[in-house]
PDB file of C-alpha atoms in Angstrom:
ATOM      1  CA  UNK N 165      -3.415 -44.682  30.520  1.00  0.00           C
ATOM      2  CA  UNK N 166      -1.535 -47.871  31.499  1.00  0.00           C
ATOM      3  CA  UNK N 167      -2.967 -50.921  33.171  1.00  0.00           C
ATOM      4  CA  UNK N 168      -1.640 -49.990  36.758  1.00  0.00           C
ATOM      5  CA  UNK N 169      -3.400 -46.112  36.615  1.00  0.00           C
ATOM      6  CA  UNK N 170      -6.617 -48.144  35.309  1.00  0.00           C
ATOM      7  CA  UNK N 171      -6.358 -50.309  37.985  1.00  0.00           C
ATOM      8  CA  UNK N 172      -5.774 -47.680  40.699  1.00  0.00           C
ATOM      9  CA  UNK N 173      -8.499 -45.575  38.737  1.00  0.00           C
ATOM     10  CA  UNK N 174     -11.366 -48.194  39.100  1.00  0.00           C
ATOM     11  CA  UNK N 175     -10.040 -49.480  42.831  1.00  0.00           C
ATOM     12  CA  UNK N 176     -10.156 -45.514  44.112  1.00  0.00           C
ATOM     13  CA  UNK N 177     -13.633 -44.824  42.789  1.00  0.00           C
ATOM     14  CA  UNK N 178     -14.941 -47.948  43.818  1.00  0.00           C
ATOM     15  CA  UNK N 179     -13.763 -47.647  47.419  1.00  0.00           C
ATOM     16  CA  UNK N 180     -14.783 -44.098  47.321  1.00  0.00           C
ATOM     17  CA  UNK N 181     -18.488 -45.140  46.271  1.00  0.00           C
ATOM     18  CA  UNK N 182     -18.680 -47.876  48.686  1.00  0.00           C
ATOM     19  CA  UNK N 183     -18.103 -45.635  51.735  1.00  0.00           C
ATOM     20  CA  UNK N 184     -20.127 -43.099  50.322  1.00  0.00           C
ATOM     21  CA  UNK N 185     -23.415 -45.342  50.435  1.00  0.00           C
ATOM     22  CA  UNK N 186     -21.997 -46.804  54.003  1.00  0.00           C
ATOM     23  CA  UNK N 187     -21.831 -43.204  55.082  1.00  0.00           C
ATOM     24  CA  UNK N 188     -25.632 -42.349  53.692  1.00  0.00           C
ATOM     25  CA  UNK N 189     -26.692 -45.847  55.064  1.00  0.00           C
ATOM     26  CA  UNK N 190     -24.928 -44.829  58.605  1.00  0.00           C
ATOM     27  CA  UNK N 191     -26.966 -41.496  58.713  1.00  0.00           C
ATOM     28  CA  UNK N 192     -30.022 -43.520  59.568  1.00  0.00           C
ATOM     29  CA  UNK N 193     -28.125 -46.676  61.164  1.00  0.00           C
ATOM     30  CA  UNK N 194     -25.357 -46.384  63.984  1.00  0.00           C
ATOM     31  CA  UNK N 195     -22.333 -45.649  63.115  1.00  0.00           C
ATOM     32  CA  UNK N 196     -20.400 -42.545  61.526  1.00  0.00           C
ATOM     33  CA  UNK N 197     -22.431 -41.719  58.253  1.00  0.00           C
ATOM     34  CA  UNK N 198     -20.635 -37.851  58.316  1.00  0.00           C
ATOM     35  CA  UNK N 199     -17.176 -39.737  58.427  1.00  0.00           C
ATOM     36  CA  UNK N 200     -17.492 -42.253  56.144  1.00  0.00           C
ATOM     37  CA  UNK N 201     -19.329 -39.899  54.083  1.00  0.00           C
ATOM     38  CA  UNK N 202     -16.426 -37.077  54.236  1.00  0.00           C
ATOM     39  CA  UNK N 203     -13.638 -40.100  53.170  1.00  0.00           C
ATOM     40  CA  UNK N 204     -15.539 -41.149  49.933  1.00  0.00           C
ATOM     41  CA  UNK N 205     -16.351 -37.790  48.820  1.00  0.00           C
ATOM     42  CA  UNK N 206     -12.365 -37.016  49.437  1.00  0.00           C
ATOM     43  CA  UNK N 207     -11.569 -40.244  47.532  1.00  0.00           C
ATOM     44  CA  UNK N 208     -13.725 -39.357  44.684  1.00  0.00           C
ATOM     45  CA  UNK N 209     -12.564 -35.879  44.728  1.00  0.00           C
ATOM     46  CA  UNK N 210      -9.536 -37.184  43.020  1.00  0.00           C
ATOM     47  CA  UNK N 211     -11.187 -38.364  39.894  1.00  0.00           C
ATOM     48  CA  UNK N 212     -14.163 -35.927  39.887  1.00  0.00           C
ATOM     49  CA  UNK N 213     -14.734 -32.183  40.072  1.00  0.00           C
ATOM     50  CA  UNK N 214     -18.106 -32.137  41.154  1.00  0.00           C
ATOM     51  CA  UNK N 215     -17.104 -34.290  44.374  1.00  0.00           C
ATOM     52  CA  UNK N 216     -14.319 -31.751  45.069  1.00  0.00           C
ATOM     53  CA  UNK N 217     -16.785 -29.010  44.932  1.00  0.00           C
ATOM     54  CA  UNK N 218     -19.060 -30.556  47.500  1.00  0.00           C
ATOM     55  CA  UNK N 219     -16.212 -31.664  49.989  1.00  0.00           C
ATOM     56  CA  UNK N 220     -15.884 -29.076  51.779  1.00  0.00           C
ATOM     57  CA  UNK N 221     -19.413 -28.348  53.778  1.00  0.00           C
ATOM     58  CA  UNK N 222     -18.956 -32.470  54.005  1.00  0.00           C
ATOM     59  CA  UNK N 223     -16.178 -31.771  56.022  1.00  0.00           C
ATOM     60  CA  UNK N 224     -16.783 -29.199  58.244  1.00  0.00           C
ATOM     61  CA  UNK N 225     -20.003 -31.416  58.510  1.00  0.00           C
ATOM     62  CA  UNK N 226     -18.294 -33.977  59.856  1.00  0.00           C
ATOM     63  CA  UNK N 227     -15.653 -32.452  61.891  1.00  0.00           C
ATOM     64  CA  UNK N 228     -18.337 -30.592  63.815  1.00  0.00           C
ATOM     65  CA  UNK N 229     -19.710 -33.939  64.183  1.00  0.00           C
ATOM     66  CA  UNK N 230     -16.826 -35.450  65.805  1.00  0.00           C
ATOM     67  CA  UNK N 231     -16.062 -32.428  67.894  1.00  0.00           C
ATOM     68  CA  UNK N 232     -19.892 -32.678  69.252  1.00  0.00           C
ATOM     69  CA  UNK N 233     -19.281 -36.174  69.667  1.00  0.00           C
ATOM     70  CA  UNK N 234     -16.599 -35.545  72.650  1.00  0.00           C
ATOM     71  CA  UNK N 235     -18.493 -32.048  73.808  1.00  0.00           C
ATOM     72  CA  UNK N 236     -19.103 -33.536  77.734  1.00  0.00           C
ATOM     73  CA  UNK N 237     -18.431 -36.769  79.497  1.00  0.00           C
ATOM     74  CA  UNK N 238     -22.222 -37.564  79.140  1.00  0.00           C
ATOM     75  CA  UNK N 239     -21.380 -38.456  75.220  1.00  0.00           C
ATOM     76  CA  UNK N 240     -17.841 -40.048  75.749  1.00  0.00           C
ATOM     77  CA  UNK N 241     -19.388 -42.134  78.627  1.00  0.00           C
ATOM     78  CA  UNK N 242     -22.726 -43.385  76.336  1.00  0.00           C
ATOM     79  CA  UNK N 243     -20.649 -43.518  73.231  1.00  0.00           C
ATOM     80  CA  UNK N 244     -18.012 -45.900  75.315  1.00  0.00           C
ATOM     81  CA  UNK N 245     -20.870 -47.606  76.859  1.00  0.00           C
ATOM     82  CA  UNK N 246     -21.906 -48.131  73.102  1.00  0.00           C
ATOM     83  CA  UNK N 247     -18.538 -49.566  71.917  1.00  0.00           C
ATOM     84  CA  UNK N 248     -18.060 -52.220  75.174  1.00  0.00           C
ATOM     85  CA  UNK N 249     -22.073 -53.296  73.830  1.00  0.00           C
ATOM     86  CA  UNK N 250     -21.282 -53.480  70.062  1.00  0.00           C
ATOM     87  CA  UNK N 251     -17.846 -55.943  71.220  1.00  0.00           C
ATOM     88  CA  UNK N 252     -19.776 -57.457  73.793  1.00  0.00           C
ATOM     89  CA  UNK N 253     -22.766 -58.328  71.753  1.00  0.00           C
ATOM     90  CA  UNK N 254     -20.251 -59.607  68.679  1.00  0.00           C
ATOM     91  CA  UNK N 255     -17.963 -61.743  70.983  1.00  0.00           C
ATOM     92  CA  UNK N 256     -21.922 -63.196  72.311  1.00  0.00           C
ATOM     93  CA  UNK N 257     -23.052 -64.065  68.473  1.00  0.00           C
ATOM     94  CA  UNK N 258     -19.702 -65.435  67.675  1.00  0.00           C
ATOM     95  CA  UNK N 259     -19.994 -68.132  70.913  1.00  0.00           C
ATOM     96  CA  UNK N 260     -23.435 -68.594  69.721  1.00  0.00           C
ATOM     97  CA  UNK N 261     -24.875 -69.600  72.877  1.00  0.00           C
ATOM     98  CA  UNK N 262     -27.871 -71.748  73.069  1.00  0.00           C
ATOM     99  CA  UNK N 263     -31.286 -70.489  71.918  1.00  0.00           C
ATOM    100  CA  UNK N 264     -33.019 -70.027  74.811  1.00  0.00           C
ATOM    101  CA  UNK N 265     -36.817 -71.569  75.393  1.00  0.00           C
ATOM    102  CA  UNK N 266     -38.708 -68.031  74.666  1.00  0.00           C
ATOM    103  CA  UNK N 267     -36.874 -68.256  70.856  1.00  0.00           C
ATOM    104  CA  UNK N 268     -40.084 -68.777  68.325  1.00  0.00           C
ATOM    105  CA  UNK N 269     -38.263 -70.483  65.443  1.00  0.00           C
ATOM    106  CA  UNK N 270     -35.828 -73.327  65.480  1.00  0.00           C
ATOM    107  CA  UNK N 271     -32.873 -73.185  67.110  1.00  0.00           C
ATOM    108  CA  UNK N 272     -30.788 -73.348  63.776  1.00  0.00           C
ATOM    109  CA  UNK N 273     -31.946 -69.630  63.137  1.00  0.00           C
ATOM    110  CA  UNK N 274     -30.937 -68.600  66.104  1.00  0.00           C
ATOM    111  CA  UNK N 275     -27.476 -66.170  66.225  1.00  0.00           C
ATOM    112  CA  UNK N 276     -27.087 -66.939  62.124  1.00  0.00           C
ATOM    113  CA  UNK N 277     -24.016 -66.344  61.189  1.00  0.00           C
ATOM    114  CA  UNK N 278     -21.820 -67.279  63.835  1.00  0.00           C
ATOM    115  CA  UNK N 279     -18.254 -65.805  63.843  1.00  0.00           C
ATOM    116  CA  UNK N 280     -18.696 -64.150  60.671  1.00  0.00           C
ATOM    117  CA  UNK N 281     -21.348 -61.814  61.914  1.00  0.00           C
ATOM    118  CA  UNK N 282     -19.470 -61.569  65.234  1.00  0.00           C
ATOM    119  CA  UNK N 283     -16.049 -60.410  64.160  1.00  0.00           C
ATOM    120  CA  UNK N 284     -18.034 -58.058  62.097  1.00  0.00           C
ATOM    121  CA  UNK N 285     -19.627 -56.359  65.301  1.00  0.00           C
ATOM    122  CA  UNK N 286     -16.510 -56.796  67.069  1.00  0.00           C
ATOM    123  CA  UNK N 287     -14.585 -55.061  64.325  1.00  0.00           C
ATOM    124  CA  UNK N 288     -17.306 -52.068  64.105  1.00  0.00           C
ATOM    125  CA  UNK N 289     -16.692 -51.656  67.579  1.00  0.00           C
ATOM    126  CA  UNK N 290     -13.000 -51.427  67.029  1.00  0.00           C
ATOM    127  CA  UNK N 291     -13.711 -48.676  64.444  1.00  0.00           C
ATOM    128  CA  UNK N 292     -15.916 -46.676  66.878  1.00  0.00           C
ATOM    129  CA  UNK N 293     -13.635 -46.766  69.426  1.00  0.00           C
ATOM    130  CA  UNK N 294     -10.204 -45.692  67.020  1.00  0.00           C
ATOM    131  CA  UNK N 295     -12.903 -42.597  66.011  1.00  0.00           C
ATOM    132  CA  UNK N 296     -13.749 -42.189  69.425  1.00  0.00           C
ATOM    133  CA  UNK N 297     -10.517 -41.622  70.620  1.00  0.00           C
ATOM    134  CA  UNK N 298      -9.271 -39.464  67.486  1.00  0.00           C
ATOM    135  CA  UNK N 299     -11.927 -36.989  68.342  1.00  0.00           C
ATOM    136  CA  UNK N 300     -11.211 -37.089  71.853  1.00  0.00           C
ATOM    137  CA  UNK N 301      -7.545 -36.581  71.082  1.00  0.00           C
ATOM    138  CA  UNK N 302      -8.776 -33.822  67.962  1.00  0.00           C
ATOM    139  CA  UNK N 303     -11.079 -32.191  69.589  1.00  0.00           C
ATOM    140  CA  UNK N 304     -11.314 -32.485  73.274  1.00  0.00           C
ATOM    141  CA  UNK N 305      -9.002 -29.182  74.329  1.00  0.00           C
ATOM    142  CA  UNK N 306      -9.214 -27.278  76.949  1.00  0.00           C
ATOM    143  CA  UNK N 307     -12.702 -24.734  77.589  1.00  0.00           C
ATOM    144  CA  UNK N 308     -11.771 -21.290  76.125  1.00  0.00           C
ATOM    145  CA  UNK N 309     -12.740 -18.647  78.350  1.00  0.00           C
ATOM    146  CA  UNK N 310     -15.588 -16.334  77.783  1.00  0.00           C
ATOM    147  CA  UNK N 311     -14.988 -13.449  76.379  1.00  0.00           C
ATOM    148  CA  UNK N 312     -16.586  -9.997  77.065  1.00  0.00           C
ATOM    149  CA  UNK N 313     -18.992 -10.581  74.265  1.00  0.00           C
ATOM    150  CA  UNK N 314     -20.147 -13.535  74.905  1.00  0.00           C
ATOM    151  CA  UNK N 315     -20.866 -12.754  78.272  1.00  0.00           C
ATOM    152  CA  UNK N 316     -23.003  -9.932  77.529  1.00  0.00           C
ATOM    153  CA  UNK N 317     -20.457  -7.017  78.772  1.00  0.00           C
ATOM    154  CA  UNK N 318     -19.824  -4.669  76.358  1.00  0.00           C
ATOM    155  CA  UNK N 319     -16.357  -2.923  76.300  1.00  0.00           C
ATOM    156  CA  UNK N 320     -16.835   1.126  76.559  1.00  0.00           C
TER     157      UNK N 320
END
């Protein structure tokens, strides 16, 4: 195995690991744990037959995620409302405004982090949106209509 493949080897698996435990992490925390899950497990299914095995419920996992994600305009509207909040509240911590008087510490702990933490937020925003908007685009189609059976009618 040359130096490049090792290379490549070690950079794929870690990646794939990383967004892996970002995708178990965002199960429990906002954000798209099924997604990030499903794009570990596929880069890991490269090097590893156990993780191909187990891709595929991952992935119909997560596409039936994303497709619930854009099922009505009540969850496109919250989960937009979500993403403006997420930018909103990074481009706040990055201007670091003044503690206000109710803050219980001192005013050095306020907003830690300053544009570091903010760009984060703003760039997890970004990333909800760009998923947002693929499953929109994916999975937003027109209503089938019912059929016979699912209405209850029976064809005789």
């Amino acid at each position: 195995m040359s130096v490049k493949s090792t290379g490549q080897h070690v950079l794929l698996q870690g990646a794939g690991w990383i967004l892996v435990i970002v995708g178990i992490a965002a199960m429990v925390l906002p954000g798209p744990g099924l997604l990030a899950l499903f794009a570990g497990m596929a880069m890991l299914a490269t090097q590893y037959e156990w993780a191909d095995r187990r891709l595929a419920p991952v992935k119909r996992a997560a596409l039936r995620g994303a497709a619930d994600s854009v099922k009505n305009w009540l969850r496109i509207t919250l989960s937009l409302i979500g993403v403006c909040l997420l930018i909103g509240i990074g481009v706040f911590w990055g201007i670091r405004a003044a503690a206000p008087s109710w803050w219980p510490v001192d005013d050095e702990w306020w907003l830690v982090g300053g544009w570091g933490t903010g760009a984060t937020l703003i760039a997890s925003g970004v990333i909800a949106l760009a998923m947002l908007l693929y499953s929109y685009l994916n999975f937003r189609g027109p209503a089938e209509p019912p059929t016979d059976e699912a209405q209850g009618n029976r064809a005789t």
